[in-house]
PDB file of C-alpha atoms in Angstrom:
ATOM      1  CA  MET E 850      13.537  19.114 -26.007  1.00  0.00           C
ATOM      2  CA  SER E 851      16.213  21.612 -26.925  1.00  0.00           C
ATOM      3  CA  GLU E 852      15.919  25.197 -25.786  1.00  0.00           C
ATOM      4  CA  LEU E 853      14.245  27.683 -28.089  1.00  0.00           C
ATOM      5  CA  ASP E 854      15.887  30.867 -29.207  1.00  0.00           C
ATOM      6  CA  PRO E 855      14.440  33.992 -27.530  1.00  0.00           C
ATOM      7  CA  GLU E 856      12.335  34.985 -30.550  1.00  0.00           C
ATOM      8  CA  ASP E 857      10.708  31.541 -30.725  1.00  0.00           C
ATOM      9  CA  GLU E 858      10.176  31.541 -26.973  1.00  0.00           C
ATOM     10  CA  LYS E 859       8.389  34.881 -27.376  1.00  0.00           C
ATOM     11  CA  ILE E 860       5.792  33.466 -29.782  1.00  0.00           C
ATOM     12  CA  VAL E 861       5.135  30.509 -27.461  1.00  0.00           C
ATOM     13  CA  ILE E 862       4.506  32.991 -24.637  1.00  0.00           C
ATOM     14  CA  LEU E 863       2.214  35.081 -26.878  1.00  0.00           C
ATOM     15  CA  ALA E 864       0.247  31.977 -27.918  1.00  0.00           C
ATOM     16  CA  ARG E 865      -0.129  30.858 -24.312  1.00  0.00           C
ATOM     17  CA  ALA E 866      -1.257  34.316 -23.186  1.00  0.00           C
ATOM     18  CA  ALA E 867      -3.838  34.571 -25.978  1.00  0.00           C
ATOM     19  CA  ARG E 868      -5.292  31.203 -24.997  1.00  0.00           C
ATOM     20  CA  ALA E 869      -5.335  32.041 -21.291  1.00  0.00           C
ATOM     21  CA  ARG E 870      -7.020  35.392 -21.896  1.00  0.00           C
ATOM     22  CA  THR E 871     -10.000  33.815 -23.644  1.00  0.00           C
ATOM     23  CA  GLN E 872      -9.934  30.248 -22.270  1.00  0.00           C
ATOM     24  CA  ALA E 873      -9.997  29.030 -25.891  1.00  0.00           C
ATOM     25  CA  ALA E 874      -9.095  25.472 -26.836  1.00  0.00           C
ATOM     26  CA  GLU E 875      -5.855  26.610 -28.482  1.00  0.00           C
ATOM     27  CA  GLY E 876      -3.691  29.698 -28.762  1.00  0.00           C
ATOM     28  CA  ALA E 877      -1.265  30.450 -31.572  1.00  0.00           C
ATOM     29  CA  ALA E 878       1.248  33.058 -32.593  1.00  0.00           C
ATOM     30  CA  VAL E 879       3.282  33.596 -35.737  1.00  0.00           C
ATOM     31  CA  ARG E 880       6.285  35.752 -36.620  1.00  0.00           C
ATOM     32  CA  ASP E 881       6.405  37.117 -40.139  1.00  0.00           C
ATOM     33  CA  THR E 882       9.514  37.669 -42.241  1.00  0.00           C
ATOM     34  CA  ASP E 883       9.668  41.286 -41.053  1.00  0.00           C
ATOM     35  CA  GLY E 884       9.776  40.138 -37.410  1.00  0.00           C
ATOM     36  CA  ARG E 885       6.238  41.240 -36.559  1.00  0.00           C
ATOM     37  CA  THR E 886       4.182  38.921 -34.357  1.00  0.00           C
ATOM     38  CA  TYR E 887       0.485  38.062 -34.395  1.00  0.00           C
ATOM     39  CA  ALA E 888      -1.462  36.036 -31.839  1.00  0.00           C
ATOM     40  CA  ALA E 889      -4.908  34.487 -32.023  1.00  0.00           C
ATOM     41  CA  VAL E 890      -7.085  31.725 -30.600  1.00  0.00           C
ATOM     42  CA  THR E 891      -9.416  29.049 -31.862  1.00  0.00           C
ATOM     43  CA  ILE E 892     -12.728  30.490 -33.043  1.00  0.00           C
ATOM     44  CA  ASP E 893     -15.671  28.133 -32.648  1.00  0.00           C
ATOM     45  CA  LEU E 894     -18.921  29.923 -33.409  1.00  0.00           C
ATOM     46  CA  PRO E 895     -22.083  28.286 -34.736  1.00  0.00           C
ATOM     47  CA  SER E 896     -21.531  29.840 -38.161  1.00  0.00           C
ATOM     48  CA  PHE E 897     -17.732  30.012 -38.286  1.00  0.00           C
ATOM     49  CA  GLN E 898     -14.862  27.793 -37.139  1.00  0.00           C
ATOM     50  CA  ILE E 899     -11.147  28.459 -37.570  1.00  0.00           C
ATOM     51  CA  THR E 900      -8.070  27.030 -35.876  1.00  0.00           C
ATOM     52  CA  ALA E 901      -5.837  29.240 -33.776  1.00  0.00           C
ATOM     53  CA  LEU E 902      -3.002  28.987 -36.316  1.00  0.00           C
ATOM     54  CA  GLN E 903      -5.355  29.853 -39.164  1.00  0.00           C
ATOM     55  CA  ALA E 904      -6.576  32.889 -37.196  1.00  0.00           C
ATOM     56  CA  ALA E 905      -3.027  34.076 -36.434  1.00  0.00           C
ATOM     57  CA  ILE E 906      -2.054  33.660 -40.080  1.00  0.00           C
ATOM     58  CA  ALA E 907      -5.183  35.525 -41.176  1.00  0.00           C
ATOM     59  CA  ALA E 908      -4.171  38.407 -38.897  1.00  0.00           C
ATOM     60  CA  ALA E 909      -0.654  38.384 -40.344  1.00  0.00           C
ATOM     61  CA  VAL E 910      -1.807  38.281 -43.961  1.00  0.00           C
ATOM     62  CA  SER E 911      -4.416  40.995 -43.392  1.00  0.00           C
ATOM     63  CA  SER E 912      -1.592  43.164 -42.015  1.00  0.00           C
ATOM     64  CA  GLY E 913       0.524  42.640 -45.119  1.00  0.00           C
ATOM     65  CA  ALA E 914       2.732  39.676 -44.168  1.00  0.00           C
ATOM     66  CA  GLU E 915       4.088  37.851 -47.184  1.00  0.00           C
ATOM     67  CA  GLY E 916       5.891  35.042 -45.373  1.00  0.00           C
ATOM     68  CA  LEU E 917       6.475  33.420 -41.994  1.00  0.00           C
ATOM     69  CA  GLU E 918       9.647  32.791 -40.010  1.00  0.00           C
ATOM     70  CA  ALA E 919       8.026  30.645 -37.305  1.00  0.00           C
ATOM     71  CA  ALA E 920       4.736  29.629 -35.725  1.00  0.00           C
ATOM     72  CA  ALA E 921       3.737  28.397 -32.276  1.00  0.00           C
ATOM     73  CA  LEU E 922       0.667  26.516 -31.118  1.00  0.00           C
ATOM     74  CA  VAL E 923      -0.330  25.984 -27.495  1.00  0.00           C
ATOM     75  CA  THR E 924      -2.717  23.060 -27.264  1.00  0.00           C
ATOM     76  CA  GLY E 925      -3.739  20.094 -25.192  1.00  0.00           C
ATOM     77  CA  GLU E 926      -3.889  17.953 -28.321  1.00  0.00           C
ATOM     78  CA  PRO E 927      -1.080  15.538 -29.234  1.00  0.00           C
ATOM     79  CA  LEU E 928      -0.919  16.622 -32.899  1.00  0.00           C
ATOM     80  CA  ILE E 929      -1.212  19.741 -35.003  1.00  0.00           C
ATOM     81  CA  VAL E 930      -4.276  19.398 -37.225  1.00  0.00           C
ATOM     82  CA  GLY E 931      -3.712  19.335 -40.970  1.00  0.00           C
ATOM     83  CA  ALA E 932      -5.597  22.572 -41.664  1.00  0.00           C
ATOM     84  CA  SER E 933      -3.281  24.443 -39.289  1.00  0.00           C
ATOM     85  CA  MET E 934      -0.129  23.007 -40.846  1.00  0.00           C
ATOM     86  CA  GLN E 935      -1.414  23.740 -44.342  1.00  0.00           C
ATOM     87  CA  ALA E 936      -2.080  27.359 -43.407  1.00  0.00           C
ATOM     88  CA  VAL E 937       1.528  27.718 -42.247  1.00  0.00           C
ATOM     89  CA  ARG E 938       2.833  25.995 -45.384  1.00  0.00           C
ATOM     90  CA  ASP E 939       0.774  28.328 -47.566  1.00  0.00           C
ATOM     91  CA  LEU E 940       3.154  31.109 -46.451  1.00  0.00           C
ATOM     92  CA  SER E 941       6.358  29.163 -45.804  1.00  0.00           C
ATOM     93  CA  ALA E 942       7.608  25.743 -46.796  1.00  0.00           C
ATOM     94  CA  THR E 943      10.277  25.822 -44.091  1.00  0.00           C
ATOM     95  CA  ALA E 944       8.996  27.772 -41.081  1.00  0.00           C
ATOM     96  CA  PRO E 945       9.207  25.675 -37.907  1.00  0.00           C
ATOM     97  CA  VAL E 946       5.938  25.073 -36.076  1.00  0.00           C
ATOM     98  CA  ILE E 947       6.407  24.757 -32.331  1.00  0.00           C
ATOM     99  CA  ARG E 948       3.758  22.721 -30.470  1.00  0.00           C
ATOM    100  CA  ALA E 949       3.633  23.413 -26.737  1.00  0.00           C
ATOM    101  CA  ASP E 950       1.356  22.009 -24.062  1.00  0.00           C
ATOM    102  CA  LEU E 951      -1.006  24.166 -22.022  1.00  0.00           C
ATOM    103  CA  LYS E 952       1.804  25.019 -19.570  1.00  0.00           C
ATOM    104  CA  GLY E 953       3.945  26.255 -22.443  1.00  0.00           C
ATOM    105  CA  ASP E 954       6.364  23.316 -22.407  1.00  0.00           C
ATOM    106  CA  VAL E 955       7.561  22.522 -25.924  1.00  0.00           C
ATOM    107  CA  GLN E 956       6.439  19.082 -27.067  1.00  0.00           C
ATOM    108  CA  GLU E 957       7.744  19.139 -30.623  1.00  0.00           C
ATOM    109  CA  VAL E 958       9.049  21.350 -33.392  1.00  0.00           C
ATOM    110  CA  VAL E 959       7.740  20.430 -36.846  1.00  0.00           C
ATOM    111  CA  ARG E 960       9.995  21.520 -39.679  1.00  0.00           C
TER     112      ARG E 960
END
């Protein structure tokens, strides 16, 4: 896999740190069009479930973000679930979504 630029590497590190802090199934981070970053994890409560990417996007939108430059997901799963991709696409048709394994090694970049 090709090397990431430093700003994309930063969101992978943020996603990995968020996941490690809470031992959640997944960690995610997004960078908005103003360069601000937001990190979140999977929420799996009896009354409420949300993917890590959905949670990071919710944090961005609730802080005033109107678009995304990039997103990163740290997961042990081989694919990015549709709900997560759709949440990214709701804010950007072209933002790359970086999927990294639990060690932070990039597995794919979905454009």
